[in-house]
Short mmCIF file of C-alpha atoms and ligand atoms in Angstrom, two decimals:
data_model
loop_
_atom_site.label_atom_id
_atom_site.label_comp_id
_atom_site.label_asym_id
_atom_site.label_seq_id
_atom_site.Cartn_x
_atom_site.Cartn_y
_atom_site.Cartn_z
CA MET A 129 128.62 123.06 58.31
CA SER A 130 129.72 120.83 61.24
CA GLY A 131 130.04 123.21 64.26
CA SER A 132 126.88 123.78 65.81
CA GLU A 133 127.30 123.37 69.71
CA ILE A 134 123.68 122.20 69.87
CA GLY A 135 121.16 120.65 68.09
CA LEU A 136 117.53 120.70 68.99
CA ILE A 137 114.49 118.50 67.76
CA GLY A 138 110.93 119.44 68.04
CA LEU A 139 109.74 123.01 66.65
CA GLY A 140 106.74 123.40 68.46
CA THR A 141 105.79 126.18 70.36
CA MET A 142 108.31 125.25 72.96
CA GLY A 143 111.10 123.99 70.94
CA ALA A 144 110.94 126.70 68.68
CA ALA A 145 110.79 129.66 71.45
CA LEU A 146 113.58 127.45 73.09
CA ALA A 147 115.85 127.44 69.90
CA LEU A 148 115.61 131.21 69.31
CA ASN A 149 116.40 131.77 72.86
CA ILE A 150 119.61 129.51 72.47
CA ALA A 151 120.50 131.18 69.18
CA GLU A 152 119.91 134.31 71.03
CA LYS A 153 122.90 133.87 73.66
CA GLY A 154 125.39 133.37 70.71
CA PHE A 155 125.10 129.70 70.74
CA ARG A 156 125.10 127.73 67.17
CA ILE A 157 122.22 125.49 67.04
CA ALA A 158 120.83 122.96 64.44
CA VAL A 159 117.65 122.33 64.42
CA TRP A 160 115.17 119.45 63.23
CA ASN A 161 111.61 118.61 63.04
CA ARG A 162 109.44 115.88 61.93
CA THR A 163 108.06 117.88 59.27
CA ALA A 164 110.33 120.02 57.40
CA GLU A 165 108.10 122.59 56.28
CA LYS A 166 107.73 123.77 59.96
CA THR A 167 111.42 124.02 59.89
CA ARG A 168 111.81 125.93 56.89
CA ALA A 169 109.06 128.46 58.28
CA PHE A 170 110.87 128.50 61.68
CA VAL A 171 113.96 129.42 60.18
CA ALA A 172 112.21 132.15 57.56
CA GLU A 173 110.64 133.74 60.28
CA ALA A 174 113.80 133.65 62.78
CA GLY A 175 115.10 136.95 61.54
CA PRO A 176 118.78 137.90 62.04
CA LEU A 177 118.42 135.28 64.83
CA ALA A 178 118.82 132.74 61.44
CA ALA A 179 122.51 133.32 61.25
CA GLN A 180 122.93 131.19 64.44
CA ILE A 181 120.76 128.56 63.14
CA THR A 182 121.34 125.53 60.63
CA ALA A 183 117.94 123.99 59.61
CA THR A 184 118.51 120.24 58.74
CA GLU A 185 115.83 118.00 57.00
CA THR A 186 116.73 114.41 57.82
CA LEU A 187 118.31 113.27 61.22
CA GLU A 188 121.59 112.30 59.65
CA ASP A 189 121.72 116.00 58.76
CA LEU A 190 121.22 117.20 62.04
CA VAL A 191 123.98 114.76 63.88
CA ALA A 192 126.47 115.95 60.91
CA ALA A 193 125.75 119.51 61.95
CA LEU A 194 127.05 119.10 65.49
CA ALA A 195 130.47 119.48 67.09
CA ARG A 196 131.40 116.70 69.24
CA PRO A 197 130.77 115.49 71.97
CA ARG A 198 127.27 116.23 70.17
CA ALA A 199 124.29 117.40 72.81
CA ILE A 200 120.75 117.52 71.48
CA ILE A 201 117.74 118.79 73.29
CA LEU A 202 114.30 116.99 72.58
CA MET A 203 111.16 119.04 72.53
CA VAL A 204 108.62 116.59 71.96
CA PRO A 205 105.77 115.30 73.35
CA ALA A 206 106.41 113.41 76.71
CA GLY A 207 105.81 109.62 76.30
CA GLN A 208 106.40 107.04 73.51
CA ALA A 209 107.46 109.95 71.14
CA VAL A 210 110.39 110.48 73.55
CA ASP A 211 111.42 107.08 73.38
CA ASP A 212 110.98 106.48 69.79
CA GLN A 213 113.20 109.73 69.06
CA ILE A 214 115.81 107.98 70.96
CA ALA A 215 115.44 105.19 69.34
CA ALA A 216 115.81 106.64 65.91
CA LEU A 217 118.93 109.22 66.98
CA ALA A 218 120.68 106.26 68.69
CA PRO A 219 122.49 104.63 65.76
CA LEU A 220 123.60 108.07 64.65
CA LEU A 221 125.10 109.07 67.78
CA ASP A 222 128.58 108.32 69.07
CA GLU A 223 129.92 107.29 72.49
CA GLY A 224 129.68 110.51 74.46
CA ASP A 225 127.23 112.34 72.83
CA LEU A 226 123.87 113.38 74.94
CA ILE A 227 120.32 113.53 74.51
CA VAL A 228 118.75 115.99 76.66
CA ASP A 229 114.90 115.67 77.16
CA ALA A 230 113.36 118.93 78.05
CA GLY A 231 109.72 118.09 77.88
CA ASN A 232 107.58 117.40 80.82
CA ALA A 233 108.70 113.65 81.08
CA ASN A 234 107.32 111.43 84.04
CA PHE A 235 110.73 111.20 86.16
CA ARG A 236 110.21 107.24 86.52
CA ASP A 237 110.34 107.19 82.41
CA THR A 238 113.93 109.48 82.43
CA ASP A 239 115.20 107.12 85.44
CA ARG A 240 114.40 104.04 82.60
CA ARG A 241 115.82 106.29 79.62
CA VAL A 242 118.86 106.73 81.67
CA ALA A 243 119.24 103.48 82.63
CA GLU A 244 118.40 101.63 79.61
CA ALA A 245 118.71 103.93 76.57
CA PRO A 246 121.81 102.68 74.19
CA VAL A 247 122.94 106.61 74.65
CA ARG A 248 123.87 109.09 77.36
CA VAL A 249 120.36 110.80 78.28
CA MET A 250 119.55 113.49 80.62
CA GLY A 251 116.33 114.95 81.72
CA ILE A 252 115.73 118.56 82.78
CA GLY A 253 112.38 120.25 83.69
CA VAL A 254 111.69 123.33 81.94
CA SER A 255 109.16 126.28 83.31
CA GLY A 256 107.71 129.42 81.91
CA GLY A 257 105.30 128.60 78.86
CA GLU A 258 106.25 130.07 75.58
CA ASP A 259 107.10 133.15 77.00
CA GLY A 260 109.64 131.65 79.76
CA ALA A 261 111.11 129.43 76.82
CA ARG A 262 112.09 132.31 74.84
CA HIS A 263 112.99 134.67 77.18
CA GLY A 264 114.04 132.86 79.89
CA PRO A 265 112.81 129.62 81.72
CA SER A 266 113.48 128.22 85.04
CA ILE A 267 115.60 124.92 84.41
CA MET A 268 115.62 121.93 86.59
CA ALA A 269 118.47 119.46 85.46
CA GLY A 270 118.70 116.17 86.48
CA GLY A 271 121.35 114.05 85.71
CA SER A 272 125.37 113.17 86.19
CA GLU A 273 127.77 115.97 87.09
CA ALA A 274 129.40 115.31 83.78
CA ASP A 275 126.21 115.96 81.87
CA TRP A 276 125.51 118.97 83.95
CA ALA A 277 128.85 120.31 83.41
CA ARG A 278 128.40 119.77 79.52
CA MET A 279 125.15 121.29 79.60
CA GLU A 280 125.79 124.39 82.09
CA PRO A 281 126.98 126.75 79.95
CA VAL A 282 123.62 126.71 77.53
CA LEU A 283 121.10 126.07 80.22
CA THR A 284 122.39 129.18 82.71
CA ALA A 285 122.50 131.29 79.49
CA ILE A 286 119.02 130.96 78.19
CA ALA A 287 117.58 130.84 82.12
CA ALA A 288 115.42 133.23 83.68
CA ARG A 289 117.64 135.34 86.25
CA HIS A 290 116.51 136.58 89.52
CA GLU A 291 119.01 139.49 90.90
CA GLY A 292 121.50 138.61 88.39
CA VAL A 293 121.49 134.72 89.50
CA PRO A 294 120.41 132.16 86.61
CA CYS A 295 117.36 129.72 87.78
CA ALA A 296 119.23 126.67 86.07
CA GLY A 297 120.84 124.24 88.41
CA HIS A 298 121.50 120.64 88.82
CA VAL A 299 119.19 119.45 91.35
CA GLY A 300 120.22 115.57 91.69
CA PRO A 301 120.58 112.31 89.08
CA ALA A 302 118.79 110.90 86.45
CA GLY A 303 114.76 111.53 86.82
CA ALA A 304 115.48 114.10 89.86
CA GLY A 305 115.28 116.91 87.35
CA HIS A 306 111.83 115.89 86.01
CA PHE A 307 110.51 115.14 89.68
CA VAL A 308 110.72 118.43 90.59
CA LYS A 309 109.24 119.67 87.57
CA ALA A 310 106.31 117.46 88.12
CA VAL A 311 106.08 118.79 91.91
CA HIS A 312 106.46 122.52 90.38
CA ASN A 313 103.32 121.43 88.29
CA GLY A 314 101.48 120.23 91.33
CA ILE A 315 102.13 123.20 93.21
CA GLU A 316 101.22 125.11 90.27
CA TYR A 317 97.76 123.29 90.09
CA ALA A 318 97.14 124.29 93.75
CA ASP A 319 98.30 127.76 93.53
CA MET A 320 95.96 128.38 90.51
CA GLN A 321 93.13 126.02 92.21
CA LEU A 322 93.43 128.07 95.73
CA ILE A 323 93.07 131.50 93.42
CA ALA A 324 90.14 130.05 91.47
CA GLU A 325 88.52 129.45 94.52
CA VAL A 326 88.93 132.97 96.03
CA TYR A 327 87.91 134.00 92.78
CA GLY A 328 84.38 131.98 92.84
CA LEU A 329 83.83 133.38 96.73
CA MET A 330 84.14 136.96 95.12
CA ARG A 331 82.11 136.12 92.45
CA ASP A 332 78.95 134.07 93.87
CA GLY A 333 79.68 134.93 97.26
CA LEU A 334 79.97 138.91 97.36
CA GLY A 335 78.41 139.03 93.68
CA MET A 336 81.40 140.97 92.22
CA HIS A 337 82.02 141.73 88.66
CA ALA A 338 85.01 140.11 86.71
CA SER A 339 86.63 143.65 86.48
CA ALA A 340 86.19 144.42 90.33
CA ILE A 341 87.89 140.92 90.86
CA GLY A 342 90.91 141.81 88.57
CA SER A 343 91.27 144.71 90.62
CA VAL A 344 91.56 143.16 93.81
CA PHE A 345 94.05 140.68 92.19
CA ASP A 346 96.35 143.67 91.14
CA THR A 347 96.12 144.93 94.57
CA TRP A 348 97.20 141.68 96.08
CA ASN A 349 100.17 141.37 93.37
CA ALA A 350 101.38 144.77 95.29
CA GLY A 351 101.48 143.00 98.36
CA VAL A 352 102.93 139.36 99.78
CA LEU A 353 101.00 137.60 97.19
CA ARG A 354 103.05 139.12 94.57
CA SER A 355 103.48 136.64 92.13
CA TYR A 356 103.03 135.33 88.02
CA LEU A 357 100.09 133.85 89.12
CA VAL A 358 97.90 136.65 91.03
CA GLU A 359 99.41 138.64 88.52
CA ILE A 360 97.96 137.22 85.49
CA SER A 361 94.44 136.24 87.11
CA GLY A 362 94.43 140.22 87.64
CA LYS A 363 94.61 140.16 83.94
CA VAL A 364 92.37 137.57 82.90
CA ALA A 365 89.89 139.19 85.37
CA ASP A 366 89.96 142.18 83.59
CA THR A 367 89.99 141.36 79.74
CA THR A 368 86.99 142.47 77.88
CA ASP A 369 85.24 139.95 75.46
CA ALA A 370 85.82 141.50 71.96
CA ALA A 371 82.32 139.42 70.62
CA THR A 372 80.30 140.48 73.57
CA GLY A 373 81.67 143.35 75.33
CA GLY A 374 81.27 141.88 78.65
CA PRO A 375 84.23 140.17 80.83
CA LEU A 376 85.98 137.37 78.70
CA LEU A 377 86.11 135.35 81.60
CA ASP A 378 82.45 134.77 82.15
CA VAL A 379 82.40 133.26 78.32
CA ILE A 380 85.09 130.97 79.07
CA VAL A 381 84.13 127.00 79.77
CA ASP A 382 84.61 126.47 83.59
CA ALA A 383 86.06 122.83 82.46
CA ALA A 384 89.73 122.92 83.47
CA GLY A 385 92.00 120.68 81.03
CA GLN A 386 95.12 118.92 82.21
CA LYS A 387 98.01 116.99 80.79
CA GLY A 388 98.43 114.91 83.75
CA THR A 389 101.91 116.16 85.57
CA GLY A 390 99.70 117.55 88.26
CA ARG A 391 98.11 114.01 88.63
CA TRP A 392 101.59 112.52 88.66
CA THR A 393 102.61 114.28 91.74
CA ALA A 394 99.32 113.47 93.26
CA ILE A 395 100.25 109.53 92.52
CA GLU A 396 104.14 109.83 93.38
CA ALA A 397 102.76 111.58 96.77
CA GLN A 398 100.65 108.70 97.84
CA HIS A 399 103.64 105.97 96.64
CA LEU A 400 106.09 108.21 99.08
CA GLY A 401 103.32 108.67 101.89
CA THR A 402 104.11 112.23 101.68
CA PRO A 403 101.05 114.27 102.43
CA VAL A 404 100.10 116.91 99.63
CA PRO A 405 96.27 116.82 100.46
CA VAL A 406 96.15 121.16 98.53
CA ILE A 407 97.81 119.43 95.43
CA GLU A 408 95.52 116.42 95.54
CA ALA A 409 92.50 118.62 95.80
CA ALA A 410 93.74 121.03 92.89
CA VAL A 411 93.67 117.75 90.75
CA ALA A 412 90.48 116.49 92.02
CA ALA A 413 89.08 120.03 91.48
CA ARG A 414 89.99 119.76 87.54
CA ASN A 415 88.48 116.21 87.38
CA MET A 416 85.30 117.76 88.71
CA SER A 417 85.75 120.80 86.38
CA ALA A 418 85.91 118.49 83.62
CA GLN A 419 82.69 116.93 84.27
CA ARG A 420 80.32 119.61 83.52
CA ASP A 421 77.38 118.40 81.93
CA ARG A 422 76.87 116.47 85.43
CA ARG A 423 77.12 119.32 87.33
CA ALA A 424 74.45 120.99 85.42
CA ARG A 425 72.29 117.70 86.01
CA LEU A 426 73.16 117.51 89.53
CA ALA A 427 72.64 121.37 90.10
CA GLU A 428 68.89 120.84 89.06
CA ARG A 429 68.67 118.05 91.21
CA PHE A 430 70.23 119.41 94.71
CA GLY A 431 70.03 123.48 93.72
CA GLY A 432 72.80 125.09 92.99
CA THR A 433 75.51 126.82 94.91
CA ALA A 434 75.25 130.05 94.40
CA GLY A 435 74.91 131.42 98.15
CA THR A 436 75.82 134.76 99.61
CA LEU A 437 78.47 135.50 102.11
CA PRO A 438 78.32 137.99 104.86
CA ASP A 439 80.48 141.09 103.65
CA LEU A 440 83.84 139.52 103.89
CA PRO A 441 86.66 141.78 103.64
CA ARG A 442 89.03 141.81 100.63
CA GLU A 443 92.12 141.61 103.46
CA VAL A 444 90.66 138.30 105.05
CA LEU A 445 90.27 136.78 101.69
CA GLU A 446 93.77 137.99 101.11
CA GLN A 447 94.83 136.47 104.49
CA ALA A 448 93.16 132.80 103.71
CA LEU A 449 95.03 133.04 99.92
CA ILE A 450 98.30 133.39 101.67
CA CYS A 451 97.70 130.81 104.58
CA GLY A 452 96.68 128.17 101.83
CA LYS A 453 99.58 129.01 99.74
CA VAL A 454 102.12 128.52 102.55
CA LEU A 455 100.59 125.21 103.54
CA CYS A 456 100.76 124.04 99.78
CA TYR A 457 104.34 124.94 99.70
CA VAL A 458 105.31 123.23 102.80
CA GLN A 459 103.72 120.28 101.41
CA GLY A 460 105.53 120.40 97.94
CA PHE A 461 108.99 121.34 99.78
CA ASP A 462 108.09 118.00 101.97
CA MET A 463 107.21 115.80 99.37
CA ILE A 464 110.76 116.65 97.35
CA ARG A 465 112.70 116.13 100.74
CA ALA A 466 111.00 112.79 100.84
CA ALA A 467 111.71 111.72 97.46
CA SER A 468 115.26 112.90 97.70
CA ASP A 469 115.52 110.71 100.76
CA ALA A 470 113.48 107.65 99.41
CA PHE A 471 115.75 107.55 96.13
CA GLY A 472 118.86 108.99 97.67
CA TRP A 473 119.07 112.32 95.32
CA GLY A 474 120.82 114.59 97.84
CA ILE A 475 118.11 117.55 96.49
CA ASP A 476 118.87 120.61 98.43
CA PRO A 477 115.32 121.95 98.46
CA SER A 478 116.50 125.58 99.32
CA ALA A 479 118.24 125.52 96.03
CA VAL A 480 115.20 124.20 94.33
CA ALA A 481 113.11 127.01 96.04
CA ARG A 482 115.94 129.35 94.28
CA LEU A 483 115.45 127.75 90.88
CA TRP A 484 111.45 129.11 90.96
CA ARG A 485 112.33 132.66 92.13
CA ALA A 486 112.27 133.46 88.27
CA GLY A 487 110.96 132.41 85.11
CA CYS A 488 108.78 129.53 85.89
CA ILE A 489 104.97 129.58 86.27
CA ILE A 490 104.86 129.46 90.47
CA ARG A 491 107.52 132.61 90.49
CA SER A 492 106.72 134.59 93.27
CA ASP A 493 108.10 136.93 96.04
CA MET A 494 107.78 134.70 98.47
CA LEU A 495 109.73 131.92 97.16
CA ASP A 496 112.65 134.31 98.13
CA ASP A 497 111.82 133.85 101.57
CA MET A 498 111.05 130.02 101.48
CA ALA A 499 114.65 129.89 100.15
CA ALA A 500 116.37 131.49 102.80
CA ALA A 501 114.00 129.65 105.43
CA LEU A 502 114.60 126.29 103.84
CA GLU A 503 118.73 126.73 104.23
CA ARG A 504 117.94 127.24 107.73
CA HIS A 505 115.13 124.43 108.36
CA GLU A 506 113.78 120.83 106.94
CA SER A 507 110.49 122.25 106.42
CA LEU A 508 108.87 125.63 106.15
CA LEU A 509 106.75 124.67 109.27
CA GLY A 510 110.17 124.87 111.27
CA ASP A 511 110.88 128.25 110.13
CA ALA A 512 109.67 130.99 112.73
CA GLY A 513 109.15 133.46 109.90
CA PHE A 514 106.62 130.97 108.49
CA ALA A 515 105.16 130.00 111.54
CA ASP A 516 104.23 133.23 112.40
CA ARG A 517 102.83 133.78 108.89
CA LEU A 518 100.74 130.89 109.50
CA THR A 519 99.29 131.82 112.90
CA ALA A 520 98.37 135.29 111.72
CA SER A 521 96.63 133.98 108.80
CA VAL A 522 94.99 131.01 110.09
CA PRO A 523 92.04 132.34 111.53
CA ALA A 524 91.50 134.15 108.06
CA LEU A 525 91.58 130.92 106.28
CA ARG A 526 89.02 129.41 109.02
CA GLN A 527 87.04 132.42 108.86
CA VAL A 528 86.76 132.35 105.10
CA ILE A 529 86.09 128.19 104.72
CA ALA A 530 83.50 128.39 107.33
CA GLY A 531 81.47 131.30 105.52
CA ALA A 532 81.98 129.31 102.12
CA VAL A 533 80.95 126.18 103.47
CA THR A 534 77.81 127.79 105.27
CA ALA A 535 76.71 129.52 102.07
CA GLY A 536 77.61 126.16 100.26
CA LEU A 537 80.35 127.65 97.91
CA PRO A 538 82.96 124.94 97.28
CA VAL A 539 86.75 125.66 98.61
CA PRO A 540 88.12 122.18 98.09
CA ALA A 541 91.69 123.08 98.06
CA LEU A 542 91.33 126.21 100.74
CA SER A 543 89.63 123.13 102.91
CA ALA A 544 92.36 120.92 102.34
CA ALA A 545 94.90 123.56 103.69
CA LEU A 546 93.01 124.07 106.75
CA GLY A 547 92.53 120.32 107.27
CA TYR A 548 96.19 119.44 106.66
CA PHE A 549 97.11 122.37 109.36
CA ASP A 550 94.58 121.08 112.18
CA THR A 551 95.72 117.39 111.49
CA MET A 552 99.48 118.36 111.86
CA ARG A 553 98.89 120.01 114.77
CA GLN A 554 96.83 117.99 116.69
CA ALA A 555 99.22 115.99 118.98
CA ARG A 556 96.40 113.16 119.68
CA GLY A 557 95.05 112.41 116.90
CA THR A 558 92.06 109.92 116.08
CA ALA A 559 93.74 107.00 114.16
CA ASN A 560 93.50 104.83 117.31
CA MET A 561 90.09 104.37 116.29
CA ILE A 562 91.51 103.15 112.88
CA GLN A 563 93.53 100.89 114.88
CA GLY A 564 90.79 99.54 116.91
CA GLN A 565 88.84 99.14 113.32
CA ARG A 566 91.71 97.17 111.71
CA ASP A 567 92.26 95.16 114.70
CA PHE A 568 88.48 93.99 115.44
CA PHE A 569 88.14 93.25 111.67
CA GLY A 570 91.67 91.92 110.57
CA LEU A 571 93.64 91.03 113.83
CA HIS A 572 95.99 94.11 112.68
CA GLY A 573 97.12 94.62 115.71
CA PHE A 574 97.91 98.17 117.68
CA ALA A 575 100.40 99.65 120.09
CA ARG A 576 99.56 100.74 123.17
CA LEU A 577 99.79 104.04 124.88
CA ASP A 578 100.28 103.06 128.38
CA THR A 579 103.14 100.10 127.99
CA GLY A 580 104.36 101.09 124.77
CA ALA A 581 103.91 97.26 123.81
CA SER A 582 103.09 96.69 120.27
CA GLY A 583 101.17 94.14 118.48
CA GLN A 584 98.24 94.15 120.90
CA HIS A 585 95.11 92.89 120.27
CA GLY A 586 91.38 93.68 121.69
CA PRO A 587 89.31 91.29 123.93
CA TRP A 588 87.55 90.59 120.19
CA ALA A 589 90.35 88.76 118.79
C1 6PG B 151 105.31 125.48 83.22
C2 6PG B 151 104.13 124.75 82.82
C3 6PG B 151 103.74 123.52 81.66
C4 6PG B 151 102.63 122.88 81.60
C5 6PG B 151 101.43 123.63 81.24
C6 6PG B 151 100.03 123.12 81.22
O1 6PG B 151 105.87 125.08 84.01
O2 6PG B 151 105.83 125.80 81.90
O3 6PG B 151 103.98 123.79 83.91
O4 6PG B 151 105.05 122.72 81.47
O5 6PG B 151 102.72 121.84 80.78
O6 6PG B 151 101.51 124.93 82.47
O7 6PG B 151 100.20 122.09 82.24
P1 6PG B 151 98.52 121.50 82.53
O8 6PG B 151 97.93 121.32 80.80
O9 6PG B 151 98.61 120.06 83.32
O10 6PG B 151 97.33 122.52 82.99
#
């Protein structure tokens, strides 16, 4: 059979879910996996959707099964595996055929592949985990207009919908889609860390049981914080461990894994010179969490951090979380704008916010307001609604951090959010001291406030 409209390589969890989603939307899809047993098992479990699926056992068969011009989605691990797969496919493809990398690639790799691969390559960011891939992910596509036009029917058909609008869109050329996906993941790390810190304050500062914490998250999920991550945090906190009968959360090891996308965001933010301290704090917090043995030794050396907080109203904690979240998104969207300017990508941040309203891990009601605000303003900080929200919630963030710091409870991401806010609203900063120091030890020169003259030196010169 040579009529499949789309091909897919890599039947791992995400690839298999995406293939079933594509088949379900009525497209004929040909699939291939490195191990043929997996392909056979996949088709055997596809039920009625198997009629839409052509299982192939060699790359040649996969290519032969596809209608021209061919389009093949790659769902293989990011990095060398993508290069290897492109190299293996290239000799089998014709001009006009397209390889679509749907994994979590580093956008710099995507830029390189688009420029150098012997075939056309397109990079798309796909978010939503297995469930999203199966029933409707958020899709951030990079690439040329022509490649987007080629893939749009499939990608919009399989994407999540927000009030009927597909959460799949073309954000910019080449690596732009994977860049936006990386920022999504940076925000994902930050959102998760902010929630985890507030969980920690309830657990260690207020002595609350996991299920009571779960109820608080459930309540918050009915308000301004309504979001997938707050929803699942409530569910995670409220789950009982079958083995112990206690909260499952209490038996989960407190060391976070990471595949690197959040770290890439922090690294790229440094390259761009755009501040994302909440994301950086979240990445650092994961790194600190992973040093579990060392933390245990240091807890013995210096004493643990469990302290008590004077009774902290849940509403104050909620407002602190709202404030931290808004500031984190301010930084994320500002970073997207900075990258778009630096690379000439022409990304519309409000369109990105619209893509994130459903399907992805950071989906939330607040993103709808952010999309509207970013249509009118360059930054969320310029929007009266978000400015009011910050003005109203910053005192709570300050109160929570002050309490946590006094009690010795760690809140690095919440603190990073407040540090950013206080720094950015300080018209007269303290970098005059930095400039004085730089001039003192290296004659780097400074500008004068009174005359405006630059390249000035102190008497130490
Ligand atoms: C998504 C997620 C996903 C990511 C996992 C794990 O948008 O669906 O971001 O792409 O791979 O969340 O990421 P870490 O292992 O880095 O936490």
